[in-house]
Amino acid sequence: MSGEVIRCKAAVAREAGKPLVIEEVEVAPPQKMEVRLKILFTSLCHTDVYFWEAKGQNPLFPRILGHEAGGIVESVGEGVTELKPGDKVLPIFTGECGECRHCNSEDSNMCDLLRINTDRGVMINDGKSRFSKDGQPIYHFLGTSTFSEYTVVHSGCVAKINPDAPLDKVCVLSCGISTGMGATLNVAKPKKGMSVAIFGLGAVGLAAAEGARIAGASRIIGIDLNPSRANEAKKFGVTEFVNPKDHDKPIHEVIAEMTDGGVDRSVECTGNVKAMISAFECVHDGWGVAVLVGVPNKDDEFKTLPINFLNERTLKGTFFGNYKPRTDIPGVVEKYMNKELEVEKFITHTVGFSEINKAFDYMLKGESLRCIIRMDA
């Protein structure tokens, strides 16, 4: 089908908060520096739900959501040399052009050309959508739109992975799990035997805990307002669970008392600015490092006393775990292949594509970490 329009099924979001509709859509061939992918497995992330609900941003409908997925290259556009039809790949919601200052920096993964853009609903090459129905465009989402049997993605947002990797497992490495794990391993960088506090035990927070486990942390303290997460967190290396509701003093003081002055590292995965401040103030003076992962409201302000910095605490932020999509994500997949990283425990449900709305139900009820959606069912 190279060079031709493909007709396939897609789950289209036509209105905010309304069930997705399985429709036949047309997917145009890839243009310059683009690839067309056959999606085999995708999963649901909180970001998909957030934009489906159209909370706090400019609504854009009709739209094909989805950004955690695995598939194979169906065809490539002009100028694409690093990918070929048949390659096993993970599409990524942010990219790596390989030429800008960020891509040429060892310290950054925030590509000037291809970094995440939540408002854009078209391809950057020509400002047009590759999806349509009855001649009317359907908008893209995060440059990936994986809730479709076929999708078109910029080649810089595609990670070529080990051909033996099982896509029904490693597809979840294209967003949340890499974000959390990378925040710990690449940014917090705990040394073996250190203590780590994780604020928020959703999928990203549990991935951060997994990173602490891999790094050899001696104590991994999980903080969450939901007591039901305590038992599950143990599977991810969490050694102690703290619910702020159970204490009548600030949570950073509770953690400082538990750890003789503070933890060595903390990772904040909620986006709640109060939790962010607590994550910073609970690290030990002299060497403590706090890493912010959760995305706050755009008007939130972070307030703390300057003396906390002067006492040699460090505050860092991170985006996608500081992983460069094309360069680093294949290595994350290898961690799974080498049994260093356990992915299966993040996957709590599996549904067929025709039942994709069940995945939304599971997440809205708080029952799932990751729900795999099989495109062939």
mmCIF file of C-alpha atoms in Angstrom:
data_model
loop_
_atom_site.group_PDB
_atom_site.id
_atom_site.type_symbol
_atom_site.label_atom_id
_atom_site.label_comp_id
_atom_site.label_asym_id
_atom_site.label_seq_id
_atom_site.Cartn_x
_atom_site.Cartn_y
_atom_site.Cartn_z
ATOM 1 C CA MET A 1 0.000 0.000 0.000
ATOM 2 C CA SER A 2 3.054 2.263 -0.163
ATOM 3 C CA GLY A 3 2.100 5.606 -1.679
ATOM 4 C CA GLU A 4 -1.621 4.882 -1.475
ATOM 5 C CA VAL A 5 -4.360 5.897 0.939
ATOM 6 C CA ILE A 6 -5.209 3.178 3.468
ATOM 7 C CA ARG A 7 -8.718 2.694 4.801
ATOM 8 C CA CYS A 8 -8.766 1.272 8.301
ATOM 9 C CA LYS A 9 -10.534 1.361 11.640
ATOM 10 C CA ALA A 10 -9.836 4.081 14.180
ATOM 11 C CA ALA A 11 -11.347 5.023 17.536
ATOM 12 C CA VAL A 12 -12.353 8.645 17.032
ATOM 13 C CA ALA A 13 -13.012 11.120 19.846
ATOM 14 C CA ARG A 14 -15.732 13.378 18.461
ATOM 15 C CA GLU A 15 -16.833 15.119 21.638
ATOM 16 C CA ALA A 16 -15.262 15.773 25.026
ATOM 17 C CA GLY A 17 -15.996 12.985 27.484
ATOM 18 C CA LYS A 18 -18.154 10.986 25.060
ATOM 19 C CA PRO A 19 -17.300 7.359 24.225
ATOM 20 C CA LEU A 20 -14.864 6.891 21.350
ATOM 21 C CA VAL A 21 -16.482 5.752 18.101
ATOM 22 C CA ILE A 22 -14.924 2.994 15.977
ATOM 23 C CA GLU A 23 -15.063 4.342 12.418
ATOM 24 C CA GLU A 24 -13.473 3.658 9.054
ATOM 25 C CA VAL A 25 -11.039 6.447 8.261
ATOM 26 C CA GLU A 26 -8.598 7.216 5.471
ATOM 27 C CA VAL A 27 -4.894 7.433 6.278
ATOM 28 C CA ALA A 28 -2.801 9.281 3.690
ATOM 29 C CA PRO A 29 0.673 8.086 2.729
ATOM 30 C CA PRO A 30 3.660 9.509 4.614
ATOM 31 C CA GLN A 31 5.195 12.718 3.334
ATOM 32 C CA LYS A 32 8.774 13.989 3.674
ATOM 33 C CA MET A 33 10.470 12.663 6.860
ATOM 34 C CA GLU A 34 7.323 10.761 7.888
ATOM 35 C CA VAL A 35 6.529 7.075 8.323
ATOM 36 C CA ARG A 36 3.251 5.207 8.261
ATOM 37 C CA LEU A 37 2.919 2.606 10.986
ATOM 38 C CA LYS A 38 0.684 -0.405 11.460
ATOM 39 C CA ILE A 39 -0.218 -0.299 15.147
ATOM 40 C CA LEU A 40 -0.462 -3.756 16.733
ATOM 41 C CA PHE A 41 -0.849 -2.860 20.413
ATOM 42 C CA THR A 42 -1.576 0.378 22.203
ATOM 43 C CA SER A 43 -2.333 1.291 25.803
ATOM 44 C CA LEU A 44 -4.182 4.011 27.645
ATOM 45 C CA CYS A 45 -2.366 6.736 29.586
ATOM 46 C CA HIS A 46 -3.815 9.419 31.888
ATOM 47 C CA THR A 47 -2.778 12.030 29.308
ATOM 48 C CA ASP A 48 -5.201 10.506 26.789
ATOM 49 C CA VAL A 49 -8.018 10.713 29.332
ATOM 50 C CA TYR A 50 -7.112 14.296 30.274
ATOM 51 C CA PHE A 51 -7.374 15.520 26.675
ATOM 52 C CA TRP A 52 -10.436 13.380 25.978
ATOM 53 C CA GLU A 53 -12.130 15.144 28.876
ATOM 54 C CA ALA A 54 -10.859 18.485 27.456
ATOM 55 C CA LYS A 55 -9.909 19.756 30.900
ATOM 56 C CA GLY A 56 -7.837 22.897 31.072
ATOM 57 C CA GLN A 57 -6.750 23.165 27.450
ATOM 58 C CA ASN A 58 -8.065 24.106 24.026
ATOM 59 C CA PRO A 59 -10.427 21.321 22.946
ATOM 60 C CA LEU A 60 -9.712 19.888 19.511
ATOM 61 C CA PHE A 61 -12.200 17.459 17.983
ATOM 62 C CA PRO A 62 -12.660 15.178 16.103
ATOM 63 C CA ARG A 63 -9.357 13.670 17.132
ATOM 64 C CA ILE A 64 -7.625 10.302 17.234
ATOM 65 C CA LEU A 65 -5.987 9.963 20.645
ATOM 66 C CA GLY A 66 -3.388 7.452 21.813
ATOM 67 C CA HIS A 67 0.379 7.703 22.267
ATOM 68 C CA GLU A 68 1.643 4.551 24.034
ATOM 69 C CA ALA A 69 1.975 1.867 21.388
ATOM 70 C CA GLY A 70 4.008 -0.610 19.420
ATOM 71 C CA GLY A 71 3.840 -1.501 15.753
ATOM 72 C CA ILE A 72 5.714 -2.046 12.521
ATOM 73 C CA VAL A 73 6.697 0.347 9.755
ATOM 74 C CA GLU A 74 4.327 0.024 6.777
ATOM 75 C CA SER A 75 5.951 2.619 4.487
ATOM 76 C CA VAL A 76 8.339 5.570 4.667
ATOM 77 C CA GLY A 77 8.289 9.014 3.123
ATOM 78 C CA GLU A 78 10.964 10.958 1.280
ATOM 79 C CA GLY A 79 14.222 11.434 3.168
ATOM 80 C CA VAL A 80 13.701 8.652 5.704
ATOM 81 C CA THR A 81 16.829 6.496 5.770
ATOM 82 C CA GLU A 82 16.974 5.000 9.287
ATOM 83 C CA LEU A 83 13.681 3.098 9.055
ATOM 84 C CA LYS A 84 12.312 0.631 6.538
ATOM 85 C CA PRO A 85 9.072 -1.321 6.079
ATOM 86 C CA GLY A 86 8.860 -4.202 8.538
ATOM 87 C CA ASP A 87 10.918 -2.574 11.302
ATOM 88 C CA LYS A 88 9.503 -3.103 14.792
ATOM 89 C CA VAL A 89 9.045 0.289 16.445
ATOM 90 C CA LEU A 90 7.607 2.345 19.285
ATOM 91 C CA PRO A 91 6.085 5.711 18.325
ATOM 92 C CA ILE A 92 6.966 8.395 20.888
ATOM 93 C CA PHE A 93 4.991 11.538 21.818
ATOM 94 C CA THR A 94 8.154 13.641 21.674
ATOM 95 C CA GLY A 95 10.986 13.459 19.195
ATOM 96 C CA GLU A 96 14.654 13.690 18.347
ATOM 97 C CA CYS A 97 15.550 15.496 15.138
ATOM 98 C CA GLY A 98 19.246 14.816 15.719
ATOM 99 C CA GLU A 99 20.344 18.268 14.584
ATOM 100 C CA CYS A 100 19.232 20.953 17.073
ATOM 101 C CA ARG A 101 21.128 22.190 20.142
ATOM 102 C CA HIS A 102 19.070 19.980 22.446
ATOM 103 C CA CYS A 103 19.661 16.852 20.377
ATOM 104 C CA ASN A 104 23.378 17.634 20.258
ATOM 105 C CA SER A 105 23.499 18.077 24.031
ATOM 106 C CA GLU A 106 24.158 15.099 26.287
ATOM 107 C CA ASP A 107 22.064 16.792 28.966
ATOM 108 C CA SER A 108 18.782 17.447 27.146
ATOM 109 C CA ASN A 109 16.041 15.524 25.355
ATOM 110 C CA MET A 110 13.866 18.559 24.549
ATOM 111 C CA CYS A 111 14.234 18.688 20.770
ATOM 112 C CA ASP A 112 13.543 22.131 19.285
ATOM 113 C CA LEU A 113 11.662 20.686 16.310
ATOM 114 C CA LEU A 114 9.818 17.701 17.749
ATOM 115 C CA ARG A 115 9.271 18.267 21.471
ATOM 116 C CA ILE A 116 5.775 17.539 22.748
ATOM 117 C CA ASN A 117 3.034 19.852 21.474
ATOM 118 C CA THR A 118 -0.422 19.154 22.904
ATOM 119 C CA ASP A 119 -2.231 21.760 20.799
ATOM 120 C CA ARG A 120 -0.988 20.709 17.359
ATOM 121 C CA GLY A 121 -3.429 18.496 15.516
ATOM 122 C CA VAL A 122 -1.609 18.360 12.172
ATOM 123 C CA MET A 123 1.740 17.253 10.786
ATOM 124 C CA ILE A 124 4.566 19.786 10.992
ATOM 125 C CA ASN A 125 5.702 19.175 7.402
ATOM 126 C CA ASP A 126 2.708 20.826 5.730
ATOM 127 C CA GLY A 127 0.246 21.744 8.485
ATOM 128 C CA LYS A 128 -2.256 19.121 7.328
ATOM 129 C CA SER A 129 -3.752 16.003 8.871
ATOM 130 C CA ARG A 130 -3.076 12.563 7.417
ATOM 131 C CA PHE A 131 -6.459 11.337 8.721
ATOM 132 C CA SER A 132 -9.791 12.040 7.095
ATOM 133 C CA LYS A 133 -13.326 10.770 6.708
ATOM 134 C CA ASP A 134 -15.684 11.787 3.909
ATOM 135 C CA GLY A 135 -13.195 14.447 2.909
ATOM 136 C CA GLN A 136 -13.137 16.055 6.360
ATOM 137 C CA PRO A 137 -9.916 16.071 8.415
ATOM 138 C CA ILE A 138 -9.594 14.256 11.740
ATOM 139 C CA TYR A 139 -6.933 15.735 13.993
ATOM 140 C CA HIS A 140 -3.752 14.103 15.256
ATOM 141 C CA PHE A 141 -2.787 13.866 18.936
ATOM 142 C CA LEU A 142 0.787 14.287 20.245
ATOM 143 C CA GLY A 143 2.042 13.430 16.767
ATOM 144 C CA THR A 144 1.204 9.749 17.329
ATOM 145 C CA SER A 145 -2.576 9.010 17.260
ATOM 146 C CA THR A 146 -2.192 5.327 18.035
ATOM 147 C CA PHE A 147 -5.908 4.565 18.490
ATOM 148 C CA SER A 148 -5.935 3.727 14.782
ATOM 149 C CA GLU A 149 -4.898 0.590 12.923
ATOM 150 C CA TYR A 150 -2.565 2.792 10.863
ATOM 151 C CA THR A 151 -1.047 6.149 11.731
ATOM 152 C CA VAL A 152 1.485 8.591 10.300
ATOM 153 C CA VAL A 153 4.313 9.850 12.525
ATOM 154 C CA HIS A 154 7.385 12.036 12.005
ATOM 155 C CA SER A 155 10.388 9.731 11.644
ATOM 156 C CA GLY A 156 12.131 11.535 14.507
ATOM 157 C CA CYS A 157 9.375 10.320 16.858
ATOM 158 C CA VAL A 158 9.919 6.626 16.131
ATOM 159 C CA ALA A 159 12.240 4.347 18.099
ATOM 160 C CA LYS A 160 13.431 1.256 16.230
ATOM 161 C CA ILE A 161 13.658 -1.606 18.717
ATOM 162 C CA ASN A 162 14.843 -5.196 19.029
ATOM 163 C CA PRO A 163 12.880 -7.287 16.479
ATOM 164 C CA ASP A 164 12.431 -9.998 19.116
ATOM 165 C CA ALA A 165 10.796 -7.688 21.665
ATOM 166 C CA PRO A 166 7.123 -8.549 22.392
ATOM 167 C CA LEU A 167 5.117 -5.474 21.424
ATOM 168 C CA ASP A 168 2.225 -6.389 23.721
ATOM 169 C CA LYS A 169 4.611 -5.800 26.629
ATOM 170 C CA VAL A 170 7.146 -3.172 25.561
ATOM 171 C CA CYS A 171 4.530 -0.830 24.064
ATOM 172 C CA VAL A 172 4.060 0.599 27.573
ATOM 173 C CA LEU A 173 7.686 1.793 27.567
ATOM 174 C CA SER A 174 6.886 4.574 25.094
ATOM 175 C CA CYS A 175 5.558 6.981 27.739
ATOM 176 C CA GLY A 176 4.728 6.612 31.440
ATOM 177 C CA ILE A 177 7.022 3.811 32.579
ATOM 178 C CA SER A 178 10.078 5.337 30.921
ATOM 179 C CA THR A 179 9.122 8.732 32.345
ATOM 180 C CA GLY A 180 9.043 7.470 35.937
ATOM 181 C CA MET A 181 11.936 5.060 35.748
ATOM 182 C CA GLY A 182 14.130 7.583 33.940
ATOM 183 C CA ALA A 183 13.357 10.279 36.504
ATOM 184 C CA THR A 184 14.945 8.059 39.126
ATOM 185 C CA LEU A 185 17.786 6.452 37.178
ATOM 186 C CA ASN A 186 18.793 9.391 34.964
ATOM 187 C CA VAL A 187 17.976 12.451 37.071
ATOM 188 C CA ALA A 188 17.751 11.565 40.779
ATOM 189 C CA LYS A 189 20.539 8.995 40.330
ATOM 190 C CA PRO A 190 20.381 7.294 43.734
ATOM 191 C CA LYS A 191 23.424 5.311 44.725
ATOM 192 C CA LYS A 192 23.158 1.779 46.053
ATOM 193 C CA GLY A 193 21.947 1.786 49.639
ATOM 194 C CA MET A 194 20.331 5.228 49.512
ATOM 195 C CA SER A 195 16.777 6.046 50.620
ATOM 196 C CA VAL A 196 14.218 7.273 48.073
ATOM 197 C CA ALA A 197 10.761 8.760 48.586
ATOM 198 C CA ILE A 198 8.171 8.492 45.805
ATOM 199 C CA PHE A 199 5.222 10.890 45.893
ATOM 200 C CA GLY A 200 2.219 9.421 44.045
ATOM 201 C CA LEU A 201 1.894 5.698 43.326
ATOM 202 C CA GLY A 202 0.137 5.666 39.988
ATOM 203 C CA ALA A 203 1.853 4.046 37.010
ATOM 204 C CA VAL A 204 4.519 6.764 36.709
ATOM 205 C CA GLY A 205 5.243 6.751 40.451
ATOM 206 C CA LEU A 206 5.492 2.974 40.544
ATOM 207 C CA ALA A 207 7.876 3.164 37.592
ATOM 208 C CA ALA A 208 9.961 5.634 39.601
ATOM 209 C CA ALA A 209 9.947 3.098 42.452
ATOM 210 C CA GLU A 210 11.008 0.404 39.985
ATOM 211 C CA GLY A 211 13.919 2.651 39.011
ATOM 212 C CA ALA A 212 14.895 2.962 42.672
ATOM 213 C CA ARG A 213 14.720 -0.816 43.021
ATOM 214 C CA ILE A 214 16.956 -1.278 39.977
ATOM 215 C CA ALA A 215 19.416 1.276 41.414
ATOM 216 C CA GLY A 216 19.660 -0.705 44.652
ATOM 217 C CA ALA A 217 17.948 1.723 47.030
ATOM 218 C CA SER A 218 17.785 0.347 50.570
ATOM 219 C CA ARG A 219 14.524 2.118 51.505
ATOM 220 C CA ILE A 220 11.804 3.132 49.060
ATOM 221 C CA ILE A 221 9.096 5.112 50.805
ATOM 222 C CA GLY A 222 5.833 5.450 48.881
ATOM 223 C CA ILE A 223 3.546 8.391 49.672
ATOM 224 C CA ASP A 224 -0.074 8.337 48.487
ATOM 225 C CA LEU A 225 -3.512 9.408 49.704
ATOM 226 C CA ASN A 226 -5.055 6.134 48.508
ATOM 227 C CA PRO A 227 -4.495 3.375 51.119
ATOM 228 C CA SER A 228 -5.401 0.649 48.617
ATOM 229 C CA ARG A 229 -2.128 1.285 46.775
ATOM 230 C CA ALA A 230 0.023 0.159 49.697
ATOM 231 C CA ASN A 231 0.012 -3.571 48.926
ATOM 232 C CA GLU A 232 0.450 -3.229 45.175
ATOM 233 C CA ALA A 233 3.387 -0.873 45.662
ATOM 234 C CA LYS A 234 5.362 -3.672 47.338
ATOM 235 C CA LYS A 235 5.627 -5.429 43.946
ATOM 236 C CA PHE A 236 7.606 -2.423 42.706
ATOM 237 C CA GLY A 237 10.107 -2.351 45.546
ATOM 238 C CA VAL A 238 8.318 0.035 47.914
ATOM 239 C CA THR A 239 9.420 -0.889 51.434
ATOM 240 C CA GLU A 240 7.271 1.546 53.429
ATOM 241 C CA PHE A 241 3.950 3.265 52.730
ATOM 242 C CA VAL A 242 2.894 6.632 54.155
ATOM 243 C CA ASN A 243 -0.553 8.184 53.828
ATOM 244 C CA PRO A 244 -0.434 11.916 54.663
ATOM 245 C CA LYS A 245 -4.013 11.640 55.952
ATOM 246 C CA ASP A 246 -2.762 9.457 58.815
ATOM 247 C CA HIS A 247 -0.579 12.225 60.251
ATOM 248 C CA ASP A 248 -1.276 15.563 61.911
ATOM 249 C CA LYS A 249 1.991 17.164 60.839
ATOM 250 C CA PRO A 250 3.394 18.092 57.406
ATOM 251 C CA ILE A 251 4.442 15.041 55.434
ATOM 252 C CA HIS A 252 7.987 16.309 54.914
ATOM 253 C CA GLU A 253 8.420 16.383 58.692
ATOM 254 C CA VAL A 254 7.071 12.825 58.968
ATOM 255 C CA ILE A 255 9.590 11.588 56.402
ATOM 256 C CA ALA A 256 12.455 13.518 58.016
ATOM 257 C CA GLU A 257 11.691 11.807 61.331
ATOM 258 C CA MET A 258 11.558 8.397 59.641
ATOM 259 C CA THR A 259 14.932 8.893 57.954
ATOM 260 C CA ASP A 260 17.094 10.749 60.464
ATOM 261 C CA GLY A 261 16.837 14.134 58.771
ATOM 262 C CA GLY A 262 15.483 13.342 55.325
ATOM 263 C CA VAL A 263 15.694 10.972 52.389
ATOM 264 C CA ASP A 264 18.635 10.963 50.018
ATOM 265 C CA ARG A 265 16.428 11.302 46.928
ATOM 266 C CA SER A 266 12.769 12.023 46.227
ATOM 267 C CA VAL A 267 10.685 11.822 43.048
ATOM 268 C CA GLU A 268 7.352 13.652 42.776
ATOM 269 C CA CYS A 269 4.813 12.115 40.374
ATOM 270 C CA THR A 270 1.471 13.775 41.188
ATOM 271 C CA GLY A 271 1.580 17.267 39.702
ATOM 272 C CA ASN A 272 0.172 18.628 42.958
ATOM 273 C CA VAL A 273 2.255 21.672 43.881
ATOM 274 C CA LYS A 274 1.960 20.974 47.623
ATOM 275 C CA ALA A 275 3.368 17.506 47.044
ATOM 276 C CA MET A 276 6.161 19.056 44.971
ATOM 277 C CA ILE A 277 7.143 21.336 47.832
ATOM 278 C CA SER A 278 6.993 18.422 50.293
ATOM 279 C CA ALA A 279 9.154 16.302 47.995
ATOM 280 C CA PHE A 280 11.814 19.013 48.013
ATOM 281 C CA GLU A 281 11.637 19.783 51.711
ATOM 282 C CA CYS A 282 11.843 16.109 52.733
ATOM 283 C CA VAL A 283 15.303 15.508 51.261
ATOM 284 C CA HIS A 284 18.352 15.611 53.512
ATOM 285 C CA ASP A 285 20.444 18.763 53.647
ATOM 286 C CA GLY A 286 23.950 18.528 52.250
ATOM 287 C CA TRP A 287 23.219 16.019 49.493
ATOM 288 C CA GLY A 288 19.481 15.517 49.034
ATOM 289 C CA VAL A 289 18.054 15.716 45.507
ATOM 290 C CA ALA A 290 14.368 16.107 44.635
ATOM 291 C CA VAL A 291 13.055 15.522 41.115
ATOM 292 C CA LEU A 292 9.738 16.859 39.825
ATOM 293 C CA VAL A 293 7.919 14.714 37.258
ATOM 294 C CA GLY A 294 4.216 15.565 37.672
ATOM 295 C CA VAL A 295 2.778 18.387 35.559
ATOM 296 C CA PRO A 296 1.181 21.151 37.676
ATOM 297 C CA ASN A 297 -1.526 23.599 36.681
ATOM 298 C CA LYS A 298 0.026 26.345 34.571
ATOM 299 C CA ASP A 299 -0.599 29.040 37.220
ATOM 300 C CA ASP A 300 0.707 27.069 40.209
ATOM 301 C CA GLU A 301 3.585 28.640 42.131
ATOM 302 C CA PHE A 302 6.301 26.715 43.934
ATOM 303 C CA LYS A 303 7.137 28.383 47.245
ATOM 304 C CA THR A 304 9.893 27.390 49.649
ATOM 305 C CA LEU A 305 12.466 29.160 51.779
ATOM 306 C CA PRO A 306 15.771 30.018 50.040
ATOM 307 C CA ILE A 307 17.624 28.557 53.029
ATOM 308 C CA ASN A 308 16.525 25.114 51.809
ATOM 309 C CA PHE A 309 18.737 25.622 48.760
ATOM 310 C CA LEU A 310 21.568 27.232 50.727
ATOM 311 C CA ASN A 311 21.603 24.136 52.927
ATOM 312 C CA GLU A 312 22.602 22.184 49.821
ATOM 313 C CA ARG A 313 19.373 20.584 48.774
ATOM 314 C CA THR A 314 18.958 20.254 45.011
ATOM 315 C CA LEU A 315 15.721 20.584 43.037
ATOM 316 C CA LYS A 316 15.477 19.268 39.483
ATOM 317 C CA GLY A 317 12.782 18.860 36.871
ATOM 318 C CA THR A 318 12.593 16.236 34.166
ATOM 319 C CA PHE A 319 10.773 15.519 30.946
ATOM 320 C CA PHE A 320 10.244 11.929 29.719
ATOM 321 C CA GLY A 321 12.822 10.683 32.216
ATOM 322 C CA ASN A 322 15.563 12.528 30.330
ATOM 323 C CA TYR A 323 15.482 9.814 27.656
ATOM 324 C CA LYS A 324 16.191 10.772 24.048
ATOM 325 C CA PRO A 325 13.472 8.896 22.127
ATOM 326 C CA ARG A 326 15.413 7.376 19.237
ATOM 327 C CA THR A 327 18.771 7.071 20.988
ATOM 328 C CA ASP A 328 17.765 5.802 24.426
ATOM 329 C CA ILE A 329 14.404 4.009 24.282
ATOM 330 C CA PRO A 330 15.812 0.991 22.395
ATOM 331 C CA GLY A 331 18.111 0.540 25.421
ATOM 332 C CA VAL A 332 15.148 0.653 27.804
ATOM 333 C CA VAL A 333 13.592 -2.155 25.772
ATOM 334 C CA GLU A 334 16.844 -4.090 26.193
ATOM 335 C CA LYS A 335 16.538 -3.709 29.969
ATOM 336 C CA TYR A 336 13.262 -5.604 29.670
ATOM 337 C CA MET A 337 14.761 -8.202 27.319
ATOM 338 C CA ASN A 338 17.635 -8.753 29.776
ATOM 339 C CA LYS A 339 15.141 -9.166 32.662
ATOM 340 C CA GLU A 340 16.487 -6.098 34.501
ATOM 341 C CA LEU A 341 13.098 -4.371 34.158
ATOM 342 C CA GLU A 342 9.779 -6.042 34.910
ATOM 343 C CA VAL A 343 7.028 -4.700 32.662
ATOM 344 C CA GLU A 344 4.295 -7.303 33.150
ATOM 345 C CA LYS A 345 3.369 -6.085 36.626
ATOM 346 C CA PHE A 346 2.321 -2.718 35.171
ATOM 347 C CA ILE A 347 -0.185 -4.392 32.819
ATOM 348 C CA THR A 348 -3.399 -4.968 34.731
ATOM 349 C CA HIS A 349 -5.936 -5.374 31.895
ATOM 350 C CA THR A 350 -6.182 -6.295 28.223
ATOM 351 C CA VAL A 351 -9.094 -5.492 25.885
ATOM 352 C CA GLY A 352 -9.797 -5.746 22.183
ATOM 353 C CA PHE A 353 -9.854 -2.616 20.017
ATOM 354 C CA SER A 354 -13.635 -2.843 19.727
ATOM 355 C CA GLU A 355 -13.803 -2.546 23.537
ATOM 356 C CA ILE A 356 -11.454 0.426 23.849
ATOM 357 C CA ASN A 357 -13.971 2.379 25.935
ATOM 358 C CA LYS A 358 -13.587 -0.265 28.674
ATOM 359 C CA ALA A 359 -9.987 0.882 29.052
ATOM 360 C CA PHE A 360 -11.254 4.380 29.828
ATOM 361 C CA ASP A 361 -13.712 2.951 32.360
ATOM 362 C CA TYR A 362 -10.956 1.000 34.134
ATOM 363 C CA MET A 363 -8.752 4.074 34.409
ATOM 364 C CA LEU A 364 -11.547 6.415 35.503
ATOM 365 C CA LYS A 365 -12.465 3.967 38.272
ATOM 366 C CA GLY A 366 -8.834 3.733 39.361
ATOM 367 C CA GLU A 367 -8.753 -0.010 38.658
ATOM 368 C CA SER A 368 -5.920 -0.130 36.124
ATOM 369 C CA LEU A 369 -2.283 0.824 35.838
ATOM 370 C CA ARG A 370 -2.000 0.010 32.156
ATOM 371 C CA CYS A 371 -4.632 -1.557 29.924
ATOM 372 C CA ILE A 372 -3.321 -3.077 26.702
ATOM 373 C CA ILE A 373 -5.560 -2.640 23.659
ATOM 374 C CA ARG A 374 -5.151 -5.349 21.021
ATOM 375 C CA MET A 375 -5.719 -3.838 17.585
ATOM 376 C CA ASP A 376 -6.629 -7.212 16.024
ATOM 377 C CA ALA A 377 -9.562 -7.898 18.371
#
